[in-house]
């Protein structure tokens, strides 16, 4: 690979931001797709793999005592802080990584087009067939007497950013659709996002009308009238503009704007005030700066979190979702949602409302369908927003991050309501940015068809589905009361928490050292085996001795092994000294080192149930998910004392 | 009985009780000497029994002839009572005010309370210093139990028995006591079995401005060092605060006189600052405006989380010196009755697995708080809603419990007890039917004859039913040292205390039940499989046919 000037550097230090004592020494490798750090530690191979396409910035810093620092910032919020022994080496690595172009100039160079897992073509096609949006619309009961599938956008002629298949009111004729689309930004006319078959209320979405100061459009008015009439139980509908009022008014000067209540019959118009993509981008940037502070004080952190405004924005999105949910579920009133173009805030609000309204979207499959429907098919501009390609930095914005975070905030309030766990959200987040799968490539359906995404890449959804046991929330039960019906979250400010699991995901030292979820998962796996044993016993009760031998492993408490696995990392203190202890008073070899390591039989049992810790080059960043950073730690520890005291 | 004089209207009908997240209850309000009782006199309706000593402050409001009393409790709950009749309302309010601020300890409810349960084990005798010393003796012979303070004359805030280095005689201890604040000479707080290192605690040395010295003090603490080794003195005050203390007769151990010790200063706040912090935090939590910026800035301005972080960091540092540096540690602040105890007790939670059990934690609270002379009576006299000018009040113990909760959150499987145990201790420290937290020291407790006249909280807690309720279903004994994270991202607001009355906990409670269900179902199956195995084993011996493979 001609880009790589230096494929391998030895004696590189990987510094740990939270616990300097955990810094590791190892070898750095550069490959065509990944930067790999392999720790020097006899016996165990600890590897950190970073996909080039996840890198968002490289930074060389002034030399320090530990070497020449090179910082790699990734889109999944991983920050790798290397210290390279020689200046020339640092220079070469920096240059090589730059030439590998983490942000690609064209689609063709994205990782998904070269990612070739060992899967034959038919299987690959099946991957894509796994996701079927039509099935979701028929689950909603569509088409029916009120809503029909419209062929109007079959060739992306009416709106090139909309999907080909769209549901419109039964009474909406092609001229009405076309006329309405001409009165809406980017031709994004009002169309169905969600339909509640219980009470016929619908969530529709569009872009802003081109109303300016006084323009009106008969077809657009007829379109809204048609939506209103498709809900026979209601005599009015809401039109929700998710922008702050000032922004909407400003748009009028550019010939755009919002609906005039006088021109549309029986609408109630409502502003909701979610800020635009630029505000959100800056807000997240500020929050990430806070996350990356070195040993911040509590005030640094809380002040920074407040001034970033991030949680305020999350609350605004959730508040909007709740407004729509109440309209649909409690009042039985249909809602039309729009912002400016109808692909950012509108997508957020519609999908949050869906999660609140419909338990299906709180299942593993349901959330994937929801993202496919309201984000991918309706043309959220993933490649622009997620900085997949070299382009306008002003187009980048963490709009989808905010949606995923809203779901996470809801999971915190309703721990039994979601079939999936936090890891599922984080994995989706990573792959939205990784470009390893084709799902999020391009900005709309038309672009993806042109790129041949379905023919040339793999689908994340089937990968997630295949590995779904990793993503199951052990507290979820389909028959639980929290699982049924509407979610009514509290939006008191203290209900919104900082999402440590995502934004500080790679700072291992700050996460809880024992996971209740993993513990419960192991218990459930074991329960399942016990159930099978009991069942098999009932079937073949004459083979008694066999069953006896099978039962043997459960003699010992089964739960001990997960725990001890976790606990090995419990034994690394952070830097509590604040530099007070500069040298150790006589260095006794900690007599406990051996006591801290697991008993051998525990280790053996750990390996039965815990997943493999080793990174798998095939699946790339998937292996950098929550589990592997934890395991990386497990082996290094007994001698870490000296590191911190001598460094301080 | 003098209570009767304070109760002008003992009973009002038609009173309406409002509580957050619960339906309103209409009923009869009764005042007794120690309780405010509201009973609807209907079956199946819960009665409200509120200890007067749990009431922090009240507010009165009148609309026409309908009066309302807003009752703010020390456990942070706020309830409202609508009372028909202006006079009745005023009478009730003045009675509550008087009864909730009784000055005399001996009028407190624990002296009147008779247990409705059978006391199987008397908690007053469960954690005697001599028993704790027996455990120590099994590990080392370098310490002895001194009776120098048996009549509380050497140190009024110490218990009659304290563990000191074997080679230091009582005469030396008396001299050292005159050199330490409040007579609190260095005593053993914790012995780290793994490497024989110790943690001691004391009051500040009384060096004063002219650098007074005490050879006996130096001898005492040096007696705890192994040959050629150094120790750490952790002063919970900043260097500035410690230097200023010299002007008032206090001070620090100078390097010249204590060459084998290295002094580390930390910055844990004390007394009034902490009380202010609690008041601000609770105010922030009760703020009804749904404004995110306001919430975060109020949370930050309360500084509560900063205190949590500072205390926890200092405790981790002490633990680190002992376990990782292999050094002994002496901890003190000014008096040695507040921040010192936060640090020594938390360090033990980190280092010693036995402190993470239900019983072990009681032992810790007994040793490091009650017998060590934390002035509970003064510190817990008022809570976050108090209108009166704070005197000695400070949420020192609540901060300790908060820190324990933080560690529990980070190591959810390493504690035998659940969060509710910590909440229970918080409640009882502020208002209780038990005598455990009355008085300010062992001397005061002896004077009040608490063991004879009141019931111990531990007598109640250590019964099967209560233990079961407080047990953490996730617990797996863990013999390791547990190092918590003190990064701001890792430290959370203790919702179980501070948001307890502000939000419905239904969904979280359900999740907890679900978790218990998963674990219990697993145990049930295990038992089934095991009993099958036993049956099989029996069959096997009875039926020779089965023995052939």
Short mmCIF file of N, CA and C in Angstrom, two decimals, chain A residues 21 291 296 298-299 301-303 306 311-312 315 412-416 474-475 477 480-482 491-494 496-498 500 504 509-510 512-514 516 519-520 523-524 526-527 530-531 533-534 537 544 548 551 555 557-559 563 567 570-574 576-577 580-582 584-585 588 592 595 641 645, chain B residues 194-195 229-230 232 262 264-266 285 289-293 295-297 299-300 303 305-306 309 313 316-317 320-321 323-325 409-414 473-474 476 478 480-481 483-491 495 499 502 507-508 510-511 514-515 518-519 521-522 525-526 528-529 532-533 536 539-540 546:
data_model
loop_
_atom_site.label_atom_id
_atom_site.label_comp_id
_atom_site.label_asym_id
_atom_site.label_seq_id
_atom_site.Cartn_x
_atom_site.Cartn_y
_atom_site.Cartn_z
N UNK A 21 -2.16 5.76 35.00
CA UNK A 21 -1.44 4.55 35.35
C UNK A 21 -1.78 3.39 34.43
N UNK A 291 -16.31 16.38 27.80
CA UNK A 291 -16.02 14.95 28.03
C UNK A 291 -14.53 14.66 27.97
N UNK A 296 -11.33 16.79 35.11
CA UNK A 296 -12.13 17.98 35.38
C UNK A 296 -12.69 17.95 36.80
N UNK A 298 -15.88 18.74 39.41
CA UNK A 298 -17.33 18.58 39.24
C UNK A 298 -17.93 19.84 38.62
N UNK A 299 -17.44 20.99 39.03
CA UNK A 299 -17.98 22.25 38.49
C UNK A 299 -17.62 22.41 37.03
N UNK A 301 -17.26 20.15 34.93
CA UNK A 301 -18.11 19.25 34.18
C UNK A 301 -19.54 19.75 34.09
N UNK A 302 -20.13 20.10 35.23
CA UNK A 302 -21.53 20.51 35.22
C UNK A 302 -21.73 21.83 34.50
N UNK A 303 -20.81 22.75 34.71
CA UNK A 303 -20.90 24.04 34.00
C UNK A 303 -20.78 23.83 32.50
N UNK A 306 -23.88 22.29 31.11
CA UNK A 306 -24.96 23.27 31.02
C UNK A 306 -24.72 24.21 29.84
N UNK A 311 -28.32 18.86 26.75
CA UNK A 311 -29.48 18.19 27.35
C UNK A 311 -30.77 19.00 27.13
N UNK A 312 -30.61 20.31 27.03
CA UNK A 312 -31.76 21.15 26.73
C UNK A 312 -32.33 20.79 25.35
N UNK A 315 -34.05 17.47 25.47
CA UNK A 315 -35.38 17.65 26.08
C UNK A 315 -36.37 18.24 25.07
N UNK A 412 -33.77 4.73 30.27
CA UNK A 412 -33.41 4.99 31.67
C UNK A 412 -34.67 5.14 32.52
N UNK A 413 -35.71 5.72 31.93
CA UNK A 413 -36.95 5.90 32.69
C UNK A 413 -37.82 4.65 32.71
N UNK A 414 -37.72 3.86 31.63
CA UNK A 414 -38.56 2.66 31.53
C UNK A 414 -37.68 1.43 31.28
N UNK A 415 -37.04 0.94 32.33
CA UNK A 415 -36.02 -0.10 32.13
C UNK A 415 -36.58 -1.42 31.58
N UNK A 416 -37.88 -1.64 31.70
CA UNK A 416 -38.43 -2.92 31.21
C UNK A 416 -39.12 -2.76 29.87
N UNK A 474 -32.19 -7.87 29.40
CA UNK A 474 -32.70 -8.99 30.20
C UNK A 474 -33.97 -8.67 30.98
N UNK A 475 -34.24 -7.38 31.18
CA UNK A 475 -35.43 -7.01 31.95
C UNK A 475 -36.70 -6.94 31.11
N UNK A 477 -39.84 -8.02 29.04
CA UNK A 477 -40.77 -9.13 28.84
C UNK A 477 -41.91 -8.62 27.99
N UNK A 480 -44.96 -7.48 29.92
CA UNK A 480 -44.83 -6.57 31.05
C UNK A 480 -45.68 -5.32 30.83
N UNK A 481 -46.19 -4.76 31.93
CA UNK A 481 -47.07 -3.60 31.79
C UNK A 481 -46.35 -2.42 31.13
N UNK A 482 -45.05 -2.28 31.40
CA UNK A 482 -44.31 -1.17 30.78
C UNK A 482 -44.20 -1.36 29.27
N UNK A 491 -40.57 14.78 31.87
CA UNK A 491 -39.57 15.62 31.21
C UNK A 491 -39.06 16.69 32.18
N UNK A 492 -39.14 16.38 33.46
CA UNK A 492 -38.47 17.25 34.44
C UNK A 492 -36.98 17.22 34.11
N UNK A 493 -36.31 18.37 34.26
CA UNK A 493 -34.91 18.43 33.82
C UNK A 493 -34.02 17.35 34.44
N UNK A 494 -34.30 17.01 35.70
CA UNK A 494 -33.41 16.03 36.34
C UNK A 494 -33.60 14.62 35.79
N UNK A 496 -33.16 13.98 32.71
CA UNK A 496 -32.24 13.87 31.58
C UNK A 496 -30.83 13.74 32.11
N UNK A 497 -30.19 12.66 31.68
CA UNK A 497 -28.86 12.37 32.21
C UNK A 497 -27.82 12.47 31.11
N UNK A 498 -26.61 12.67 31.55
CA UNK A 498 -25.50 12.65 30.62
C UNK A 498 -25.26 11.20 30.18
N UNK A 500 -23.06 8.82 29.50
CA UNK A 500 -21.68 8.40 29.65
C UNK A 500 -21.32 7.23 28.73
N UNK A 504 -18.50 8.95 26.63
CA UNK A 504 -17.24 8.57 27.27
C UNK A 504 -17.03 7.06 27.18
N UNK A 509 -12.13 3.57 32.54
CA UNK A 509 -12.04 3.76 33.99
C UNK A 509 -13.25 4.40 34.63
N UNK A 510 -14.11 5.03 33.85
CA UNK A 510 -15.19 5.77 34.51
C UNK A 510 -16.53 5.03 34.51
N UNK A 512 -19.20 1.86 35.49
CA UNK A 512 -19.36 0.92 36.60
C UNK A 512 -18.52 -0.32 36.35
N UNK A 513 -17.93 -0.85 37.41
CA UNK A 513 -17.00 -1.96 37.24
C UNK A 513 -17.71 -3.29 37.19
N UNK A 514 -18.97 -3.31 37.56
CA UNK A 514 -19.73 -4.54 37.44
C UNK A 514 -21.01 -4.19 36.72
N UNK A 516 -24.82 -4.99 35.92
CA UNK A 516 -26.01 -5.73 36.33
C UNK A 516 -26.59 -6.47 35.13
N UNK A 519 -24.68 -9.56 34.30
CA UNK A 519 -24.95 -10.53 35.36
C UNK A 519 -26.29 -11.23 35.10
N UNK A 520 -27.30 -10.42 34.82
CA UNK A 520 -28.62 -10.99 34.59
C UNK A 520 -28.65 -11.85 33.33
N UNK A 523 -27.29 -15.19 34.14
CA UNK A 523 -28.28 -15.94 34.92
C UNK A 523 -29.35 -16.51 34.00
N UNK A 524 -29.79 -15.66 33.05
CA UNK A 524 -30.86 -16.13 32.16
C UNK A 524 -30.39 -17.25 31.26
N UNK A 526 -28.22 -19.39 32.00
CA UNK A 526 -28.13 -20.58 32.81
C UNK A 526 -29.51 -21.12 33.13
N UNK A 527 -30.44 -20.22 33.37
CA UNK A 527 -31.81 -20.64 33.63
C UNK A 527 -32.36 -21.45 32.47
N UNK A 530 -31.02 -24.86 32.59
CA UNK A 530 -31.68 -25.64 33.64
C UNK A 530 -33.05 -26.10 33.17
N UNK A 531 -33.74 -25.18 32.49
CA UNK A 531 -35.06 -25.54 31.98
C UNK A 531 -34.97 -26.71 31.01
N UNK A 533 -32.68 -28.95 30.90
CA UNK A 533 -32.35 -30.17 31.64
C UNK A 533 -33.57 -30.78 32.27
N UNK A 534 -34.38 -29.90 32.88
CA UNK A 534 -35.58 -30.42 33.54
C UNK A 534 -36.52 -31.04 32.52
N UNK A 537 -35.27 -34.26 31.30
CA UNK A 537 -35.42 -35.28 32.33
C UNK A 537 -36.82 -35.88 32.30
N UNK A 544 -31.41 -42.07 33.83
CA UNK A 544 -31.13 -41.25 35.01
C UNK A 544 -29.66 -40.85 35.19
N UNK A 548 -27.81 -36.99 35.71
CA UNK A 548 -27.01 -36.63 36.88
C UNK A 548 -25.70 -35.97 36.50
N UNK A 551 -26.12 -32.49 35.31
CA UNK A 551 -26.48 -31.49 36.33
C UNK A 551 -25.28 -31.01 37.11
N UNK A 555 -23.59 -27.35 40.43
CA UNK A 555 -23.33 -27.54 41.84
C UNK A 555 -22.90 -26.23 42.49
N UNK A 557 -22.42 -22.17 42.61
CA UNK A 557 -23.25 -21.04 42.21
C UNK A 557 -22.82 -20.57 40.83
N UNK A 558 -23.76 -20.48 39.92
CA UNK A 558 -23.39 -20.23 38.53
C UNK A 558 -22.97 -18.79 38.30
N UNK A 559 -23.37 -17.94 39.20
CA UNK A 559 -23.22 -16.52 38.93
C UNK A 559 -21.81 -16.03 39.22
N UNK A 563 -19.13 -12.51 37.53
CA UNK A 563 -18.71 -11.50 38.46
C UNK A 563 -17.20 -11.41 38.53
N UNK A 567 -14.55 -8.44 37.83
CA UNK A 567 -13.85 -7.84 38.94
C UNK A 567 -12.36 -7.70 38.75
N UNK A 570 -11.53 -4.36 38.54
CA UNK A 570 -11.89 -3.48 39.65
C UNK A 570 -10.64 -2.99 40.36
N UNK A 571 -9.55 -3.58 40.04
CA UNK A 571 -8.39 -3.34 40.89
C UNK A 571 -7.40 -2.33 40.37
N UNK A 572 -7.84 -1.43 39.55
CA UNK A 572 -6.93 -0.39 39.13
C UNK A 572 -7.43 0.94 39.66
N UNK A 573 -6.72 1.51 40.60
CA UNK A 573 -7.15 2.81 41.11
C UNK A 573 -6.96 3.90 40.05
N UNK A 574 -7.77 4.93 40.13
CA UNK A 574 -7.53 6.11 39.30
C UNK A 574 -6.42 6.92 39.95
N UNK A 576 -5.86 9.32 42.26
CA UNK A 576 -6.53 10.07 43.31
C UNK A 576 -5.59 11.07 43.97
N UNK A 577 -4.29 10.96 43.65
CA UNK A 577 -3.32 11.68 44.44
C UNK A 577 -3.23 13.15 44.07
N UNK A 580 0.25 14.50 44.59
CA UNK A 580 0.87 14.72 45.90
C UNK A 580 1.98 13.72 46.18
N UNK A 581 1.69 12.50 45.79
CA UNK A 581 2.72 11.50 46.04
C UNK A 581 3.65 11.49 44.85
N UNK A 582 4.84 11.99 45.03
CA UNK A 582 5.73 12.07 43.89
C UNK A 582 6.67 10.87 43.84
N UNK A 584 7.45 6.99 45.80
CA UNK A 584 6.91 6.03 46.73
C UNK A 584 7.89 5.84 47.88
N UNK A 585 7.42 5.80 49.11
CA UNK A 585 8.34 5.53 50.20
C UNK A 585 8.66 4.05 50.18
N UNK A 588 7.54 -1.55 48.21
CA UNK A 588 7.31 -2.97 48.44
C UNK A 588 6.57 -3.54 47.24
N UNK A 592 -0.22 -8.44 47.33
CA UNK A 592 -1.54 -8.96 47.02
C UNK A 592 -1.72 -9.31 45.56
N UNK A 595 -3.25 -12.35 44.71
CA UNK A 595 -4.59 -12.50 45.26
C UNK A 595 -5.64 -11.79 44.43
N UNK A 641 1.13 0.08 39.70
CA UNK A 641 1.49 1.09 40.70
C UNK A 641 2.64 1.97 40.29
N UNK A 645 3.23 6.37 39.96
CA UNK A 645 4.00 7.18 40.91
C UNK A 645 5.26 7.74 40.29
N UNK B 194 -3.96 -7.66 54.80
CA UNK B 194 -3.17 -8.11 53.66
C UNK B 194 -1.68 -7.78 53.80
N UNK B 195 -1.38 -6.58 54.33
CA UNK B 195 0.03 -6.21 54.44
C UNK B 195 0.39 -5.62 55.80
N UNK B 229 10.45 2.54 57.10
CA UNK B 229 9.33 2.88 56.23
C UNK B 229 8.70 4.21 56.62
N UNK B 230 8.06 4.82 55.64
CA UNK B 230 7.41 6.09 55.89
C UNK B 230 5.91 5.93 55.89
N UNK B 232 1.92 8.20 55.75
CA UNK B 232 1.28 9.40 55.22
C UNK B 232 0.33 9.98 56.25
N UNK B 262 4.84 11.84 55.61
CA UNK B 262 4.62 12.78 54.53
C UNK B 262 3.18 13.27 54.64
N UNK B 264 -0.21 15.09 53.37
CA UNK B 264 -0.96 15.41 52.16
C UNK B 264 -2.21 16.19 52.57
N UNK B 265 -2.42 17.32 51.94
CA UNK B 265 -3.61 18.12 52.25
C UNK B 265 -4.68 17.91 51.21
N UNK B 266 -5.92 17.72 51.65
CA UNK B 266 -7.05 17.65 50.74
C UNK B 266 -8.01 18.76 51.14
N UNK B 285 -33.67 20.45 43.46
CA UNK B 285 -34.46 19.26 43.13
C UNK B 285 -35.96 19.55 43.19
N UNK B 289 -39.87 24.71 37.83
CA UNK B 289 -39.77 25.23 36.47
C UNK B 289 -39.04 24.19 35.63
N UNK B 290 -39.59 23.85 34.52
CA UNK B 290 -39.00 22.79 33.70
C UNK B 290 -37.88 23.32 32.83
N UNK B 291 -36.91 23.96 33.47
CA UNK B 291 -35.88 24.60 32.68
C UNK B 291 -34.54 23.90 32.91
N UNK B 292 -33.99 23.38 31.81
CA UNK B 292 -32.78 22.57 31.91
C UNK B 292 -31.58 23.37 32.40
N UNK B 293 -31.40 24.57 31.85
CA UNK B 293 -30.24 25.38 32.25
C UNK B 293 -30.28 25.69 33.73
N UNK B 295 -31.81 24.03 36.08
CA UNK B 295 -31.54 22.83 36.88
C UNK B 295 -30.04 22.58 36.98
N UNK B 296 -29.37 22.55 35.83
CA UNK B 296 -27.94 22.23 35.85
C UNK B 296 -27.14 23.29 36.60
N UNK B 297 -27.52 24.56 36.45
CA UNK B 297 -26.71 25.57 37.13
C UNK B 297 -26.98 25.54 38.63
N UNK B 299 -27.83 22.80 40.29
CA UNK B 299 -27.15 21.59 40.77
C UNK B 299 -25.67 21.89 40.98
N UNK B 300 -25.10 22.58 40.01
CA UNK B 300 -23.68 22.91 40.09
C UNK B 300 -23.42 23.85 41.27
N UNK B 303 -22.98 22.63 44.82
CA UNK B 303 -21.67 22.05 45.15
C UNK B 303 -21.74 20.68 45.81
N UNK B 305 -22.26 17.68 44.63
CA UNK B 305 -21.50 16.65 43.93
C UNK B 305 -19.99 16.89 44.08
N UNK B 306 -19.61 18.16 44.20
CA UNK B 306 -18.20 18.47 44.43
C UNK B 306 -17.74 17.89 45.76
N UNK B 309 -17.34 14.17 45.47
CA UNK B 309 -16.12 13.84 44.75
C UNK B 309 -14.88 14.03 45.63
N UNK B 313 -12.52 11.00 46.81
CA UNK B 313 -11.14 11.02 46.34
C UNK B 313 -10.18 10.88 47.52
N UNK B 316 -10.19 7.35 48.74
CA UNK B 316 -9.46 6.49 47.81
C UNK B 316 -7.95 6.67 47.99
N UNK B 317 -7.57 7.92 48.22
CA UNK B 317 -6.15 8.19 48.43
C UNK B 317 -5.64 7.46 49.67
N UNK B 320 -5.40 3.89 48.91
CA UNK B 320 -4.29 3.66 47.98
C UNK B 320 -2.95 3.65 48.71
N UNK B 321 -2.79 4.58 49.64
CA UNK B 321 -1.54 4.62 50.41
C UNK B 321 -1.35 3.30 51.15
N UNK B 323 -3.00 0.20 50.65
CA UNK B 323 -2.99 -1.04 49.87
C UNK B 323 -1.92 -1.05 48.80
N UNK B 324 -1.73 0.05 48.12
CA UNK B 324 -0.82 0.06 46.98
C UNK B 324 0.59 0.53 47.36
N UNK B 325 0.64 1.51 48.26
CA UNK B 325 1.94 2.04 48.65
C UNK B 325 2.54 1.24 49.80
N UNK B 409 -23.14 1.85 43.31
CA UNK B 409 -23.55 1.96 41.91
C UNK B 409 -22.46 1.43 40.98
N UNK B 410 -21.22 1.64 41.35
CA UNK B 410 -20.13 1.21 40.49
C UNK B 410 -19.80 -0.27 40.67
N UNK B 411 -20.12 -0.81 41.83
CA UNK B 411 -19.89 -2.23 42.09
C UNK B 411 -21.19 -2.87 42.57
N UNK B 412 -22.18 -2.94 41.68
CA UNK B 412 -23.52 -3.33 42.14
C UNK B 412 -23.62 -4.75 42.68
N UNK B 413 -22.62 -5.57 42.46
CA UNK B 413 -22.69 -6.96 42.94
C UNK B 413 -21.82 -7.19 44.17
N UNK B 414 -21.13 -6.17 44.63
CA UNK B 414 -20.14 -6.38 45.70
C UNK B 414 -20.65 -6.03 47.09
N UNK B 473 -30.04 -8.52 45.90
CA UNK B 473 -30.15 -9.83 45.24
C UNK B 473 -28.95 -10.16 44.36
N UNK B 474 -28.19 -9.15 43.99
CA UNK B 474 -27.07 -9.37 43.08
C UNK B 474 -25.79 -9.75 43.81
N UNK B 476 -22.58 -11.10 45.39
CA UNK B 476 -21.69 -12.25 45.34
C UNK B 476 -20.46 -11.84 46.13
N UNK B 478 -17.16 -10.77 47.43
CA UNK B 478 -16.04 -10.32 46.62
C UNK B 478 -14.94 -9.89 47.57
N UNK B 480 -12.07 -8.70 47.03
CA UNK B 480 -11.06 -7.78 46.51
C UNK B 480 -11.23 -6.36 47.03
N UNK B 481 -10.16 -5.59 46.86
CA UNK B 481 -10.24 -4.16 47.07
C UNK B 481 -11.00 -3.58 45.88
N UNK B 483 -11.83 -0.28 43.68
CA UNK B 483 -11.40 1.10 43.44
C UNK B 483 -12.46 1.83 42.64
N UNK B 484 -13.17 2.75 43.27
CA UNK B 484 -14.21 3.46 42.51
C UNK B 484 -13.61 4.53 41.60
N UNK B 485 -14.39 4.92 40.62
CA UNK B 485 -14.00 6.05 39.78
C UNK B 485 -14.52 7.33 40.42
N UNK B 486 -13.71 8.38 40.39
CA UNK B 486 -14.15 9.66 40.95
C UNK B 486 -14.29 10.72 39.85
N UNK B 487 -14.30 10.27 38.59
CA UNK B 487 -14.51 11.21 37.49
C UNK B 487 -15.93 11.78 37.60
N UNK B 488 -16.12 13.06 37.25
CA UNK B 488 -17.46 13.65 37.37
C UNK B 488 -18.53 12.84 36.63
N UNK B 489 -18.12 12.23 35.51
CA UNK B 489 -19.09 11.44 34.74
C UNK B 489 -19.55 10.21 35.52
N UNK B 490 -18.73 9.77 36.48
CA UNK B 490 -19.07 8.55 37.21
C UNK B 490 -19.91 8.83 38.45
N UNK B 491 -19.95 10.07 38.87
CA UNK B 491 -20.66 10.40 40.11
C UNK B 491 -22.04 10.94 39.78
N UNK B 495 -30.60 9.76 43.42
CA UNK B 495 -32.03 9.99 43.20
C UNK B 495 -32.89 9.38 44.29
N UNK B 499 -34.46 12.77 44.86
CA UNK B 499 -35.62 12.89 43.97
C UNK B 499 -36.72 11.93 44.40
N UNK B 502 -40.05 13.41 44.40
CA UNK B 502 -40.35 14.30 43.27
C UNK B 502 -40.71 13.57 42.00
N UNK B 507 -41.78 2.71 37.61
CA UNK B 507 -41.09 1.93 36.57
C UNK B 507 -39.77 1.37 37.06
N UNK B 508 -39.07 2.14 37.88
CA UNK B 508 -37.80 1.66 38.40
C UNK B 508 -38.03 0.54 39.41
N UNK B 510 -40.51 -1.52 39.33
CA UNK B 510 -40.87 -2.70 38.54
C UNK B 510 -39.63 -3.38 37.97
N UNK B 511 -38.68 -2.57 37.54
CA UNK B 511 -37.45 -3.13 36.99
C UNK B 511 -36.70 -3.90 38.07
N UNK B 514 -38.43 -7.15 38.61
CA UNK B 514 -38.14 -8.03 37.48
C UNK B 514 -36.78 -8.70 37.68
N UNK B 515 -35.84 -7.90 38.13
CA UNK B 515 -34.49 -8.41 38.37
C UNK B 515 -34.52 -9.49 39.46
N UNK B 518 -35.99 -12.68 38.08
CA UNK B 518 -35.06 -13.44 37.24
C UNK B 518 -34.12 -14.27 38.12
N UNK B 519 -33.62 -13.64 39.18
CA UNK B 519 -32.66 -14.33 40.04
C UNK B 519 -33.35 -15.43 40.85
N UNK B 521 -36.13 -17.08 40.11
CA UNK B 521 -36.54 -18.17 39.24
C UNK B 521 -35.35 -19.09 38.97
N UNK B 522 -34.20 -18.49 38.79
CA UNK B 522 -32.99 -19.26 38.57
C UNK B 522 -32.68 -20.16 39.78
N UNK B 525 -35.03 -23.12 39.97
CA UNK B 525 -34.67 -24.20 39.04
C UNK B 525 -33.46 -24.96 39.54
N UNK B 526 -32.51 -24.22 40.06
CA UNK B 526 -31.32 -24.90 40.60
C UNK B 526 -31.71 -25.87 41.69
N UNK B 528 -34.57 -27.33 42.05
CA UNK B 528 -35.25 -28.46 41.44
C UNK B 528 -34.25 -29.47 40.91
N UNK B 529 -33.27 -28.96 40.18
CA UNK B 529 -32.27 -29.84 39.59
C UNK B 529 -31.51 -30.57 40.70
N UNK B 532 -33.62 -33.24 42.29
CA UNK B 532 -33.67 -34.38 41.38
C UNK B 532 -32.43 -35.24 41.52
N UNK B 533 -31.31 -34.54 41.60
CA UNK B 533 -30.05 -35.27 41.68
C UNK B 533 -30.01 -36.12 42.95
N UNK B 536 -32.13 -39.10 42.49
CA UNK B 536 -31.46 -40.05 41.61
C UNK B 536 -30.41 -40.83 42.37
N UNK B 539 -32.15 -43.36 44.31
CA UNK B 539 -32.60 -44.46 43.44
C UNK B 539 -31.44 -45.37 43.08
N UNK B 540 -30.33 -44.71 42.82
CA UNK B 540 -29.17 -45.45 42.37
C UNK B 540 -28.74 -46.47 43.42
N UNK B 546 -29.49 -49.67 37.99
CA UNK B 546 -29.08 -48.37 37.48
C UNK B 546 -27.59 -48.11 37.64
#
